[in-house]
PDB file of C-alpha atoms in Angstrom:
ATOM      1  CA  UNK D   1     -26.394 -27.414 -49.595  1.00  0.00           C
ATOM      2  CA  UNK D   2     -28.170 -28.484 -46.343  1.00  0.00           C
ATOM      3  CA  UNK D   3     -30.660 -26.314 -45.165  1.00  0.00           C
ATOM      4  CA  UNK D   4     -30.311 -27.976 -41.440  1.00  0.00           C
ATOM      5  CA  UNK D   5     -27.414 -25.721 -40.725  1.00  0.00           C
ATOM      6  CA  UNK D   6     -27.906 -22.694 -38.728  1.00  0.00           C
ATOM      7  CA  UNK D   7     -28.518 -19.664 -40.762  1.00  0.00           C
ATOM      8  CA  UNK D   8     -25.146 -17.369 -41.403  1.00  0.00           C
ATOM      9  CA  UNK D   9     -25.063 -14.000 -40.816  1.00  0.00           C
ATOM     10  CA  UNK D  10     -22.335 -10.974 -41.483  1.00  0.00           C
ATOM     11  CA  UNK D  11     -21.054  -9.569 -37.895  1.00  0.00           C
ATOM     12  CA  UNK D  12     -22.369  -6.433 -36.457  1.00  0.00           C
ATOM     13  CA  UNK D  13     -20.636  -4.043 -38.721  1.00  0.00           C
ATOM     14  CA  UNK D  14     -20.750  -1.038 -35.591  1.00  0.00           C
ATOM     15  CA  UNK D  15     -19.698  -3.451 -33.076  1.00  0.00           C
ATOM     16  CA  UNK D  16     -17.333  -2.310 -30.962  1.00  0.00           C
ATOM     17  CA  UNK D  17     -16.439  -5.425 -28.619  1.00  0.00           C
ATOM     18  CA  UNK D  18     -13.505  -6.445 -29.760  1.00  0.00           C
ATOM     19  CA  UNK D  19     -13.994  -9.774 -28.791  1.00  0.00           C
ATOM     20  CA  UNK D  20     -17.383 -10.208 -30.016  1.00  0.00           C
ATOM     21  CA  UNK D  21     -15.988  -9.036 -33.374  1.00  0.00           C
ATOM     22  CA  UNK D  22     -13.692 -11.780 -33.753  1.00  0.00           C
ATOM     23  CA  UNK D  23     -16.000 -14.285 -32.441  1.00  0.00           C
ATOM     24  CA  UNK D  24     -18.622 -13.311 -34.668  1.00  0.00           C
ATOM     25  CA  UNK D  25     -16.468 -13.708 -37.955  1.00  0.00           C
ATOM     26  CA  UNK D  26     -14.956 -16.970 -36.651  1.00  0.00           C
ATOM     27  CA  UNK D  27     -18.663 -17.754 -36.350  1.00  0.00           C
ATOM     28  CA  UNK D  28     -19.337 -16.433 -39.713  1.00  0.00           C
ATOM     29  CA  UNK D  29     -16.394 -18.532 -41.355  1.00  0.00           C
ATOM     30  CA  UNK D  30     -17.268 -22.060 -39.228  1.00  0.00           C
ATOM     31  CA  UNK D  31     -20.423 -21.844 -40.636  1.00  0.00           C
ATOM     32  CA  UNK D  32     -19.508 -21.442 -43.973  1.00  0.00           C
ATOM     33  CA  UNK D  33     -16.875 -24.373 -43.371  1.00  0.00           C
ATOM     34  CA  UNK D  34     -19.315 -26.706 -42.422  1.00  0.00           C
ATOM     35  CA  UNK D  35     -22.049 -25.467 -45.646  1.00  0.00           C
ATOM     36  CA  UNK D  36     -19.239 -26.422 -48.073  1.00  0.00           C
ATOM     37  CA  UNK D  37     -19.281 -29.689 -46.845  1.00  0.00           C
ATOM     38  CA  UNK D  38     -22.586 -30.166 -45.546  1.00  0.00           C
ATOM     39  CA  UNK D  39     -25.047 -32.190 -48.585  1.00  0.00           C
ATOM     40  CA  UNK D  40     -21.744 -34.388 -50.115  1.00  0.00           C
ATOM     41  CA  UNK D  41     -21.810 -37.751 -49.985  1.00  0.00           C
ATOM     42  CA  UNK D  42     -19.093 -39.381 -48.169  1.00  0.00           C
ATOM     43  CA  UNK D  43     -17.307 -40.184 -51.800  1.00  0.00           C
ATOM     44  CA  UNK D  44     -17.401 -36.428 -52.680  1.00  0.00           C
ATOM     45  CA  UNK D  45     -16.721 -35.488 -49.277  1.00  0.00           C
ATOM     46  CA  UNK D  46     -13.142 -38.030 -49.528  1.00  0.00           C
ATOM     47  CA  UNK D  47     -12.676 -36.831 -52.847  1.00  0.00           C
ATOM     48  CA  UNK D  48      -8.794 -35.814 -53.400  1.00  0.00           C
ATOM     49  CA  UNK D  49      -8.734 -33.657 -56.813  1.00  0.00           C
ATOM     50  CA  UNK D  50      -5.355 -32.736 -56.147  1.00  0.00           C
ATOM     51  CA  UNK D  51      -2.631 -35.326 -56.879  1.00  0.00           C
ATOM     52  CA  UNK D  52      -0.031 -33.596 -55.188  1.00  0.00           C
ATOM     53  CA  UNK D  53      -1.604 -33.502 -51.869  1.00  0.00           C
ATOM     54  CA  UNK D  54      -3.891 -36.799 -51.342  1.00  0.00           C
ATOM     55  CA  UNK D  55      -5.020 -35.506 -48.008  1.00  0.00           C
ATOM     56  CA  UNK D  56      -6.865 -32.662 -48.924  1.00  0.00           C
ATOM     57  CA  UNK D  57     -10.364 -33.393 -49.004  1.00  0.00           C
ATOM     58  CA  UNK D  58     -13.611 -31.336 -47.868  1.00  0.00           C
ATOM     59  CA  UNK D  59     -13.996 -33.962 -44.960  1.00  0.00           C
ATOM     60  CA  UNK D  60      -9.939 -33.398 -43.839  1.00  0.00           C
ATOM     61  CA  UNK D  61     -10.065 -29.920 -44.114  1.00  0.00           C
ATOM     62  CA  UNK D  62     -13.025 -30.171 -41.727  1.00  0.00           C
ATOM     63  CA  UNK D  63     -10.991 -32.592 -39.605  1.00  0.00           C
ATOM     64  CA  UNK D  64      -8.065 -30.263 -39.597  1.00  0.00           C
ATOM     65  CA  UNK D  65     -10.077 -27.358 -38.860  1.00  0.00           C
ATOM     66  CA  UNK D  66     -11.310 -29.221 -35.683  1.00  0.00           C
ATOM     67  CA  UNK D  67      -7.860 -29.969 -34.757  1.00  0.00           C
ATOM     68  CA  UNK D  68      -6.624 -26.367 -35.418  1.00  0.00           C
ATOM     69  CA  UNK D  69      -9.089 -25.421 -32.437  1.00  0.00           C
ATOM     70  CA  UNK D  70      -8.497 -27.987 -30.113  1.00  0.00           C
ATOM     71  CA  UNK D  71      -4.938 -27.056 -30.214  1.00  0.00           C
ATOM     72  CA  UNK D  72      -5.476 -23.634 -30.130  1.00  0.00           C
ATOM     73  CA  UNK D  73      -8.437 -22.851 -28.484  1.00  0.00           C
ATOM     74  CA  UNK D  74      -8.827 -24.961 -25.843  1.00  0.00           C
ATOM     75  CA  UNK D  75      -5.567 -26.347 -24.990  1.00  0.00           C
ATOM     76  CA  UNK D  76      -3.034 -23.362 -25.530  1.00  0.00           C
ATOM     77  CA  UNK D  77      -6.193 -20.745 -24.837  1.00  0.00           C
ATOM     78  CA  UNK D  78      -7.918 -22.259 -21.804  1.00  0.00           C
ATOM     79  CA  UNK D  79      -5.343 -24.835 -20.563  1.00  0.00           C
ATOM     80  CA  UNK D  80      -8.182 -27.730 -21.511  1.00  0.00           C
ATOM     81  CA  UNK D  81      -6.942 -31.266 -20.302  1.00  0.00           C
ATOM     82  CA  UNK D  82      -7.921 -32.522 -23.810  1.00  0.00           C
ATOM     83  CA  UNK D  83      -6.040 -34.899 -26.540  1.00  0.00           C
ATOM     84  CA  UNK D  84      -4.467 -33.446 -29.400  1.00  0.00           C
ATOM     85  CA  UNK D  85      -6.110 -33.986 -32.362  1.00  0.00           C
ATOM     86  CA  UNK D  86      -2.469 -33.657 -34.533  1.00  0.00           C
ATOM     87  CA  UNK D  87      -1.695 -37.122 -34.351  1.00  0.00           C
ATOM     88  CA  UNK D  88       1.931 -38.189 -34.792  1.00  0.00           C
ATOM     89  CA  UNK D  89       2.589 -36.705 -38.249  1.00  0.00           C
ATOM     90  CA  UNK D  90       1.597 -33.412 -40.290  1.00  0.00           C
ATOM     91  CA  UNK D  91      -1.025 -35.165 -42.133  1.00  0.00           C
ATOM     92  CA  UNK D  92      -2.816 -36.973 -39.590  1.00  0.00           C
ATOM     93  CA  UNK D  93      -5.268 -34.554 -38.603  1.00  0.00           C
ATOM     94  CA  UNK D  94      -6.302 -34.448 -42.098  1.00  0.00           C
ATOM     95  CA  UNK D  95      -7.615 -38.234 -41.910  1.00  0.00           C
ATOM     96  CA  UNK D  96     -10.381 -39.204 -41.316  1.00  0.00           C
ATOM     97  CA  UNK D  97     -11.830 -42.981 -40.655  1.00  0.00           C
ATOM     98  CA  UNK D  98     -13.638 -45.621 -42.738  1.00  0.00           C
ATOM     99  CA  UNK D  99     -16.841 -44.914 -40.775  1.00  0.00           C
ATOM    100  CA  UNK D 100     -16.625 -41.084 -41.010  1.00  0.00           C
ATOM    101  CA  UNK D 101     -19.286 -38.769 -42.927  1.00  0.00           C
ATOM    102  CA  UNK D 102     -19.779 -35.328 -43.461  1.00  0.00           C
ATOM    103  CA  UNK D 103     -22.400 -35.968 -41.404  1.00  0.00           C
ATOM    104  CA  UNK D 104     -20.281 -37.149 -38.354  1.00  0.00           C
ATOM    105  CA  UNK D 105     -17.252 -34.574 -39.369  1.00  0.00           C
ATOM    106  CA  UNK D 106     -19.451 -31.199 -39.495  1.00  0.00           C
ATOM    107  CA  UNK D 107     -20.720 -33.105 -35.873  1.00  0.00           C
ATOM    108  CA  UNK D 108     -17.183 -33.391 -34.678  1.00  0.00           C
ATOM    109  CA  UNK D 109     -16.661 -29.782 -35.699  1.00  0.00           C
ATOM    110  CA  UNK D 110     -19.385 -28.150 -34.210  1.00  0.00           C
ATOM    111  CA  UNK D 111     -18.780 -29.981 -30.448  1.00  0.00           C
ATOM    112  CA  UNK D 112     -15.464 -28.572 -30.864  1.00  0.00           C
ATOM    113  CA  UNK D 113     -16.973 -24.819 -30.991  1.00  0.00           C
ATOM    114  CA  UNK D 114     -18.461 -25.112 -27.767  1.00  0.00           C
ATOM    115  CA  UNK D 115     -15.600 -26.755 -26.406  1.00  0.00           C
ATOM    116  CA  UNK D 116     -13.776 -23.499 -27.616  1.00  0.00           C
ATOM    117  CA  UNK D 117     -16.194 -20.745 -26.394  1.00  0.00           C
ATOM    118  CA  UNK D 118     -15.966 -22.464 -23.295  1.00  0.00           C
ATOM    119  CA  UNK D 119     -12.055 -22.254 -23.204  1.00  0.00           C
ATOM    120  CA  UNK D 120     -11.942 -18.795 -23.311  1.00  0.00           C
ATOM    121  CA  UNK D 121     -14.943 -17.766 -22.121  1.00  0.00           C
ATOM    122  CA  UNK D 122     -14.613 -14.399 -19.682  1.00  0.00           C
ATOM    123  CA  UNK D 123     -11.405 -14.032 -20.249  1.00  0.00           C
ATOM    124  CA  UNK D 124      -9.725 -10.618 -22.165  1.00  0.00           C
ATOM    125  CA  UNK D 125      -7.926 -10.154 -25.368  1.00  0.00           C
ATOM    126  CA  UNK D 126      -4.456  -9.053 -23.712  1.00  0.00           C
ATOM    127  CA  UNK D 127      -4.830 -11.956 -20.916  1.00  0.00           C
ATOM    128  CA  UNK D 128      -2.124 -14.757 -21.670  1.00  0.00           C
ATOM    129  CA  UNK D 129      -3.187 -18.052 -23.170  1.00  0.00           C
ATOM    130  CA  UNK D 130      -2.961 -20.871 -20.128  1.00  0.00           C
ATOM    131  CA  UNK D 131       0.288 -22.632 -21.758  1.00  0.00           C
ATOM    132  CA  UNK D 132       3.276 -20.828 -21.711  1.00  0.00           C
ATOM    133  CA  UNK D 133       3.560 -20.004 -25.302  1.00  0.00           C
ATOM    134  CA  UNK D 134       3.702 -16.155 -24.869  1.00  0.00           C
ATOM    135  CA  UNK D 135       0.624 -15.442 -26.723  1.00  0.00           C
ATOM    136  CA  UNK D 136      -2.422 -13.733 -25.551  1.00  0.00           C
ATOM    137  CA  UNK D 137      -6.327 -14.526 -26.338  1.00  0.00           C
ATOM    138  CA  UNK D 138      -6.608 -12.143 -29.026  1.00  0.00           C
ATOM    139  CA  UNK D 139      -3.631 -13.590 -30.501  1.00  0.00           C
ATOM    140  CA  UNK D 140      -5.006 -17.450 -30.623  1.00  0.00           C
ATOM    141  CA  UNK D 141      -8.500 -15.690 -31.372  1.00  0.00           C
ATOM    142  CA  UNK D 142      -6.772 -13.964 -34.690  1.00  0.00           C
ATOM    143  CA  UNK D 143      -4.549 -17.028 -36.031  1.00  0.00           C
ATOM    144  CA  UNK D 144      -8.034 -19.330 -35.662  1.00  0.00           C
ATOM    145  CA  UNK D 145      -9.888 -17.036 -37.805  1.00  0.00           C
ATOM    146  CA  UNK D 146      -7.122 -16.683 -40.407  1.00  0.00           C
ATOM    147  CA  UNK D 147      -6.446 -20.602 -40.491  1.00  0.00           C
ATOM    148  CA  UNK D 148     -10.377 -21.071 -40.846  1.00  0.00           C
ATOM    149  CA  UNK D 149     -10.322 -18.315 -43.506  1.00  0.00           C
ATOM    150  CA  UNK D 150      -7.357 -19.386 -45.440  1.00  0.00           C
ATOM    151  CA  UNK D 151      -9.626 -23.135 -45.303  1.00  0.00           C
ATOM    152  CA  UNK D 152     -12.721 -21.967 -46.536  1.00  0.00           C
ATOM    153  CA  UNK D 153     -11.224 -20.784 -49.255  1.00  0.00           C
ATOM    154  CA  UNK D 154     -10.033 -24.769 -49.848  1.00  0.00           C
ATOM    155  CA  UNK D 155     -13.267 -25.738 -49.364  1.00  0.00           C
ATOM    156  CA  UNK D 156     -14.656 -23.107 -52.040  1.00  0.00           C
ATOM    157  CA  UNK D 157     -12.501 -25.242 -54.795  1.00  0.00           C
ATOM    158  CA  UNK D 158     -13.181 -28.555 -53.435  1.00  0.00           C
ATOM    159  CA  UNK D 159     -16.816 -27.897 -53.159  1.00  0.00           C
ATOM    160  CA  UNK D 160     -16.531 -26.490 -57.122  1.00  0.00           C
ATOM    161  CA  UNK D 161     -14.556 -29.713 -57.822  1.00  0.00           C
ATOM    162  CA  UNK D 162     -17.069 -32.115 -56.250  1.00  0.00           C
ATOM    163  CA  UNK D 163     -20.423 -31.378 -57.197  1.00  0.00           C
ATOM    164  CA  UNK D 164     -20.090 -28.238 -59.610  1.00  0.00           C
ATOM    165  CA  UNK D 165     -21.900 -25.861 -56.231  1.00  0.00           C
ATOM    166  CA  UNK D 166     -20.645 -22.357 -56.239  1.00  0.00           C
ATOM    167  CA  UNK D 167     -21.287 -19.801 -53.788  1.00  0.00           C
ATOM    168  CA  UNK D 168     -20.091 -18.180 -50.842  1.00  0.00           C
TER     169      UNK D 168
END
């Protein structure tokens, strides 16, 4: 795996910030996101093992994982005046295009953390997200880390699948 990726680390395990917590294993997980991808050619990286659902690749589930905090993050969070990165159907932001890498996808992913941080910077867990949507910062801060989780653990097979790489 690439060795250009910053270096991950466990959170504080006596931290008592709430919100540090939180970011620091959404931290944690992003980073192991992007090593599961990072080092496969684009062919491995658009590899589909799984008949059944074509779309799920190491580079979509990177794509999707971008979209999930766009959404979330900064346009339900922060009230960002940003595109949606769904697309018009459940499986678009799963696609990615002819001149995409893992290169340019772990890219895409990684503006889209600062994008994030920047959302909901300052603000408090019980403070409502900017849309109407009657959910609160710790609330979008929770279902991002369990939707990057729940991908990671995608990427874990896919990465197995790919190239044979195990690991964390």
């Amino acid at each position: 795996m690439s060795s250009n990726l910053p270096e991950r680390r466990w959170p504080e395990t006596y931290a008592t910030d709430e919100l540090r917590l939180q970011w620091e294993f959404l931290d944690f997980l992003r980073l192991t996101a992007t090593s599961k991808v990072a080092g496969l050619s684009r062919a491995l990286g658009a590899a589909a093992p799984l008949a059944t659902s074509p779309v799920v690749t190491a580079m979509g589930v990177l794509k999707h994982l971008t979209a999930v905090e766009r959404y979330w993050m900064s346009i339900v969070g922060g009230g960002a005046d940003l595109p949606s990165l769904w697309g018009v159907d459940a499986d678009a932001s799963w696609v990615f295009r002819d001149d995409e890498t893992p290169e340019t996808v772990i890219s895409d992913y990684q503006a889209e953390w600062v994008l994030s941080a920047r959302a909901l910077e300052g603000r408090g867990p019980d403070e409502p997200t900017a849309l109407p949507d009657d959910k609160t910062v710790r609330w979008v801060l929770v279902h991002v880390i369990q939707e990057t989780a729940r991908h990671v653990g995608h990427l874990d097979f896919l990465r197995e699948l790919a190239d044979g790489t195990k690991g964390e």
